[in-house]
XYZ file of C-alpha atoms in Angstrom:
398
model
C -50.372 -18.574 32.243
C -52.270 -21.808 33.038
C -54.755 -22.874 30.474
C -57.829 -22.527 32.689
C -56.919 -19.023 33.803
C -56.181 -17.909 30.171
C -59.592 -19.257 29.036
C -61.341 -17.496 31.903
C -59.571 -14.195 31.202
C -60.281 -14.286 27.448
C -63.921 -15.170 28.104
C -64.213 -12.324 30.619
C -62.779 -9.894 28.050
C -65.211 -11.149 25.425
C -68.165 -10.562 27.863
C -67.690 -6.823 27.939
C -69.654 -6.479 24.804
C -72.627 -8.598 25.907
C -72.560 -7.089 29.333
C -72.709 -3.656 27.864
C -75.959 -4.642 26.118
C -77.686 -7.059 28.519
C -76.987 -5.467 31.969
C -79.009 -2.407 31.400
C -81.966 -3.950 29.526
C -84.145 -4.240 32.681
C -83.651 -0.480 33.197
C -84.637 0.806 29.806
C -88.026 1.997 30.960
C -86.600 3.782 34.010
C -83.853 5.422 31.824
C -86.535 6.864 29.532
C -88.475 8.209 32.511
C -85.341 9.577 34.248
C -84.074 11.360 31.109
C -87.458 12.313 29.694
C -86.902 10.230 26.593
C -89.319 8.220 24.458
C -89.086 4.459 24.053
C -87.629 4.842 20.572
C -84.963 7.270 21.826
C -83.974 4.859 24.610
C -83.971 1.947 22.191
C -81.501 3.868 20.013
C -78.934 3.698 22.863
C -78.451 0.082 21.649
C -77.759 1.341 18.120
C -75.576 4.106 19.350
C -73.457 1.450 21.039
C -73.433 -1.161 18.340
C -72.646 0.999 15.259
C -69.381 2.549 16.687
C -68.533 -0.869 18.001
C -68.953 -2.318 14.530
C -66.781 0.345 12.976
C -64.042 0.143 15.646
C -63.714 -3.626 15.654
C -62.583 -3.239 12.088
C -59.430 -1.737 13.495
C -58.789 -3.425 16.869
C -57.158 -6.515 15.220
C -55.044 -4.536 12.729
C -53.798 -2.243 15.558
C -52.925 -5.409 17.602
C -51.108 -6.809 14.541
C -49.024 -3.675 14.611
C -48.495 -2.996 18.338
C -49.253 -6.297 20.094
C -52.275 -7.895 21.597
C -51.864 -7.027 25.240
C -51.374 -3.271 24.859
C -54.512 -2.953 22.732
C -56.631 -4.827 25.260
C -55.449 -2.866 28.287
C -55.856 0.507 26.721
C -59.286 -0.354 25.400
C -60.503 -1.471 28.746
C -59.314 1.757 30.316
C -61.252 3.752 27.650
C -64.312 1.570 28.256
C -64.116 2.516 31.959
C -63.968 6.197 31.128
C -66.947 5.843 28.701
C -68.989 4.065 31.395
C -68.456 7.089 33.706
C -69.875 9.296 31.040
C -73.066 7.240 31.096
C -73.208 7.384 34.856
C -73.228 11.177 34.892
C -75.436 11.573 31.780
C -77.971 14.347 32.306
C -79.815 13.945 28.990
C -80.542 11.219 26.457
C -78.060 12.831 24.048
C -75.201 12.644 26.651
C -76.160 9.012 27.332
C -76.001 8.365 23.558
C -72.460 9.813 23.484
C -71.406 7.584 26.454
C -72.832 4.593 24.766
C -71.011 5.336 21.511
C -67.704 5.662 23.414
C -68.420 2.297 25.077
C -68.965 0.822 21.612
C -65.644 2.112 20.394
C -63.713 0.305 23.094
C -65.832 -2.725 24.232
C -65.018 -4.939 21.226
C -61.332 -5.223 21.670
C -61.427 -8.056 24.118
C -63.572 -10.172 21.771
C -61.637 -9.399 18.556
C -58.063 -9.605 19.874
C -58.910 -12.540 22.120
C -59.762 -14.655 19.004
C -56.379 -13.749 17.544
C -54.697 -14.711 20.859
C -56.269 -18.227 20.525
C -55.023 -18.739 17.022
C -51.572 -17.322 17.934
C -51.193 -19.936 20.590
C -52.891 -23.076 19.185
C -53.844 -24.876 15.943
C -56.426 -27.459 14.856
C -58.321 -29.385 17.475
C -56.482 -27.695 20.368
C -57.641 -24.285 19.089
C -61.243 -25.558 18.715
C -61.136 -26.795 22.312
C -59.837 -23.460 23.706
C -62.269 -21.459 21.557
C -65.173 -23.774 22.791
C -64.092 -23.365 26.477
C -63.879 -19.632 26.019
C -67.340 -19.715 24.409
C -68.594 -21.807 27.316
C -67.424 -19.378 29.921
C -68.382 -16.434 27.676
C -71.941 -17.763 27.589
C -72.386 -17.050 31.287
C -72.198 -13.358 30.469
C -75.621 -13.085 28.786
C -77.182 -15.205 31.573
C -75.733 -13.249 34.531
C -75.854 -9.765 32.954
C -79.663 -9.054 32.799
C -80.223 -10.740 36.212
C -77.426 -8.738 37.815
C -78.547 -5.628 36.115
C -82.114 -6.149 37.233
C -81.033 -6.355 40.897
C -78.635 -3.545 40.671
C -81.303 -1.390 39.124
C -83.935 -2.396 41.524
C -81.794 -1.564 44.570
C -79.639 1.317 43.408
C -81.263 2.777 40.283
C -80.178 2.713 36.597
C -77.056 4.735 36.951
C -75.583 2.105 39.211
C -75.695 -0.286 36.312
C -73.134 1.848 34.490
C -71.082 2.177 37.739
C -70.780 -1.609 37.578
C -69.683 -1.521 33.932
C -67.013 1.050 34.762
C -65.648 -1.206 37.569
C -65.761 -4.263 35.230
C -63.593 -2.410 32.638
C -61.124 -1.295 35.336
C -60.704 -4.772 36.805
C -60.225 -6.347 33.400
C -57.634 -3.755 32.492
C -55.701 -4.511 35.680
C -55.920 -8.346 35.228
C -54.851 -8.079 31.540
C -51.869 -5.881 32.420
C -50.806 -8.310 35.081
C -51.540 -11.817 33.662
C -52.293 -11.691 29.908
C -49.307 -12.948 27.839
C -48.107 -11.168 24.709
C -48.683 -13.725 21.978
C -47.721 -11.520 18.980
C -43.997 -10.769 19.172
C -42.384 -7.603 17.636
C -40.820 -9.607 14.763
C -44.215 -10.848 13.530
C -45.937 -7.454 13.608
C -47.290 -5.465 10.527
C -46.834 -1.708 10.586
C -49.898 0.352 9.919
C -48.694 1.663 6.512
C -51.685 2.584 4.361
C -50.759 0.852 1.240
C -50.057 -2.652 2.617
C -52.870 -2.287 5.191
C -55.347 -1.435 2.455
C -54.268 -4.426 0.454
C -54.688 -6.755 3.487
C -58.259 -5.408 4.092
C -59.013 -5.924 0.419
C -57.723 -9.433 0.572
C -59.988 -10.221 3.523
C -63.128 -8.520 2.174
C -62.767 -10.225 -1.231
C -62.241 -13.795 -0.056
C -65.458 -15.730 -0.711
C -64.811 -18.491 1.797
C -64.189 -16.035 4.692
C -67.244 -13.940 3.768
C -69.646 -16.970 3.532
C -68.501 -18.370 6.848
C -68.741 -14.998 8.645
C -72.229 -14.453 7.242
C -73.214 -17.836 8.451
C -72.033 -17.009 12.027
C -73.817 -13.654 11.866
C -77.119 -15.110 10.718
C -77.065 -17.911 13.266
C -76.301 -15.540 16.129
C -78.900 -12.953 15.087
C -81.594 -15.555 15.179
C -81.011 -15.629 18.881
C -79.827 -12.010 19.331
C -83.263 -10.877 18.037
C -84.728 -12.186 21.315
C -81.972 -10.571 23.411
C -82.708 -7.229 21.899
C -86.410 -7.716 22.348
C -86.106 -9.051 25.890
C -87.993 -6.261 27.701
C -90.997 -6.625 25.406
C -90.797 -10.329 24.962
C -90.484 -11.169 28.679
C -92.329 -8.377 30.397
C -95.221 -7.737 27.890
C -95.667 -11.044 26.130
C -94.730 -13.488 28.951
C -95.826 -11.143 31.806
C -92.572 -11.433 33.822
C -91.259 -8.720 36.230
C -88.049 -6.722 35.852
C -86.225 -9.285 38.028
C -87.558 -12.204 35.879
C -85.126 -12.018 33.046
C -83.294 -15.107 34.308
C -86.053 -17.405 33.127
C -85.036 -16.664 29.600
C -81.265 -15.937 29.871
C -80.306 -18.752 32.230
C -82.017 -21.412 30.088
C -80.769 -20.106 26.704
C -77.310 -19.533 27.936
C -77.397 -22.903 29.545
C -78.010 -24.252 26.043
C -75.003 -22.246 24.856
C -72.763 -23.693 27.570
C -73.806 -27.188 26.828
C -73.303 -26.657 23.103
C -69.805 -25.184 23.702
C -68.875 -28.182 25.937
C -70.150 -30.502 23.214
C -68.089 -28.696 20.537
C -65.013 -29.121 22.701
C -65.626 -32.849 22.992
C -66.180 -33.177 19.267
C -62.829 -31.470 18.434
C -60.604 -34.060 16.801
C -63.493 -36.583 16.473
C -65.552 -34.776 13.830
C -64.226 -32.561 11.141
C -65.093 -28.868 11.470
C -67.561 -28.953 8.486
C -69.388 -31.970 10.063
C -69.443 -30.294 13.421
C -71.029 -27.214 11.787
C -73.466 -29.336 9.929
C -74.560 -30.995 13.144
C -75.087 -27.624 14.900
C -77.047 -26.217 11.956
C -79.305 -29.295 11.910
C -80.139 -28.707 15.534
C -80.822 -25.052 15.018
C -83.102 -25.862 12.148
C -85.252 -28.273 14.298
C -85.327 -25.782 17.178
C -86.390 -22.852 15.002
C -89.156 -24.846 13.357
C -90.428 -25.911 16.810
C -90.259 -22.336 18.040
C -92.319 -21.099 15.136
C -94.938 -23.855 15.702
C -95.104 -23.100 19.529
C -95.445 -19.385 18.949
C -98.245 -19.766 16.345
C -100.346 -22.412 18.232
C -99.784 -22.019 21.981
C -100.337 -19.143 24.416
C -97.082 -17.340 25.179
C -95.703 -18.331 28.550
C -93.210 -20.445 30.510
C -91.685 -22.851 29.578
C -93.102 -23.380 26.045
C -91.921 -19.962 24.780
C -88.379 -20.424 26.041
C -87.442 -24.092 25.540
C -87.101 -23.982 21.742
C -84.832 -20.982 21.924
C -82.612 -22.856 24.422
C -82.239 -25.677 21.959
C -81.414 -23.213 19.225
C -78.586 -21.763 21.251
C -77.351 -25.390 21.921
C -76.955 -25.974 18.174
C -75.552 -22.509 17.628
C -72.762 -22.950 20.207
C -71.805 -26.327 18.657
C -71.198 -24.698 15.225
C -69.787 -21.315 16.248
C -66.214 -22.254 17.282
C -65.614 -24.179 14.085
C -67.107 -21.501 11.820
C -64.991 -18.856 13.571
C -61.749 -20.712 13.234
C -62.274 -21.852 9.689
C -62.823 -18.236 8.677
C -59.662 -17.050 10.424
C -57.623 -19.871 8.905
C -57.859 -18.122 5.553
C -55.294 -15.541 6.791
C -52.655 -17.164 8.994
C -50.220 -14.162 8.787
C -52.640 -11.446 9.781
C -55.227 -13.092 12.015
C -55.803 -9.965 14.121
C -56.927 -8.011 11.009
C -59.047 -10.931 9.892
C -60.680 -11.196 13.260
C -61.420 -7.487 13.100
C -63.103 -7.862 9.760
C -65.033 -10.852 11.043
C -66.317 -8.901 14.062
C -67.011 -5.844 11.972
C -69.383 -7.783 9.669
C -71.039 -9.509 12.518
C -71.630 -6.204 14.414
C -72.878 -4.457 11.288
C -75.472 -7.157 10.819
C -76.368 -7.044 14.580
C -76.656 -3.219 14.418
C -79.274 -3.603 11.657
C -81.129 -6.152 13.755
C -81.061 -3.803 16.698
C -82.174 -0.670 14.829
C -84.632 -2.078 12.310
C -85.555 -5.769 12.624
C -86.123 -6.184 16.390
C -88.460 -3.160 16.664
C -90.385 -4.351 13.558
C -90.932 -7.879 14.972
C -91.172 -7.670 18.640
C -94.880 -6.807 18.709
C -95.746 -10.518 18.489
C -94.121 -13.783 19.484
C -94.841 -15.109 16.033
C -92.928 -12.219 14.489
C -89.909 -12.944 16.660
C -90.075 -16.695 15.796
C -90.327 -15.907 12.056
C -87.300 -13.712 12.330
C -85.348 -16.524 13.953
C -86.320 -18.773 11.032
C -85.437 -16.164 8.437
C -82.007 -15.522 9.895
C -81.297 -19.284 10.136
C -82.375 -19.980 6.560
C -79.989 -17.205 5.364
C -77.228 -18.776 7.367
C -77.881 -22.264 6.056
C -77.824 -21.040 2.501
C -74.468 -19.235 3.137
C -73.016 -22.366 4.656
C -74.238 -24.460 1.773
C -72.422 -22.128 -0.676
C -69.302 -22.432 1.368
C -69.615 -26.180 1.496
C -69.881 -26.347 -2.311
C -66.833 -23.933 -2.598
C -64.842 -26.017 -0.080
C -65.362 -29.316 -1.921
C -64.723 -27.692 -5.369
C -61.373 -26.243 -3.968
C -60.396 -29.575 -2.509
C -61.115 -31.297 -5.797
C -59.073 -28.801 -7.816
C -56.151 -29.157 -5.393
C -56.238 -32.935 -5.741
């Protein structure tokens, strides 16, 4: 499969998760009215999606280590299609919560197994370039999803948003079945025997370097994801934008992500991964500080409330491919399982942000900006610990 087509397919598979979150955000108020549910109950459809997703991504990679990458992706996309149909026909908030949970169980396979596919195929700078190109294409998802969702909702109603998600899953299942190569041959697979599997999981979850890098990725991303989760309040109440105005935020911030991913690809082979990460973290720190100052001293509005977040995503996208690959490099013989654990920890943190942190902070723009700073500082501390461990390990090896 040509490089460009593979990058596009892997990116599209990874966007299933963000599309499942962002596409229906403009319709949250209408869903509450249509199903006679409170704002809090509708907000919990995010948590109902993310918690099962966090639990299931723990297994997608291990299953793909045992049965192959392609089979897991195709079956998961078909299950996602069925789950989206449940959301379409939901007659109560409880039925919608069930559909969202089923979506969460299946949506993460493309993201998790796709990372393992990259490392199956490539090493070093080449892997960083492909991961960066996947990230660059993947970044289009959060920009397109809320805009597309807003227009679908405004024309056809909120149920049509889930019809779109069902079609997305079906198309990706067909494309994967036809074009995605199998990168994990039978002779390299690990059976799902409980004893060896438990030892592999224990190895991953007790490796300090892997945990520190994964926590850094999680904190960096949640500094931005906090705004994604709070988008209806942030954009419609604080900035006074209509339901079709989500693009002002998502296009700019995702543009920052795309530019950052392109920059990361260009830096591959020129800067070492740790230095690339340090550059991205420095840019995020400057952007988060500017965002806090703007939020505290200026009236919320365009463009001042959006530009700092855009620069934050620029730095985040520079650092993320190197952070992800360095974490996976701890486990070259079972990358699928390691990718699962990585995604599990990230989703667990994101679920906490969705269910607790975002609702606690979205009442003011200062609260959201402070949440970004807090997440970033935790990420910087984690990366600093990894940096010290990395240099100590290199010194001991020498």
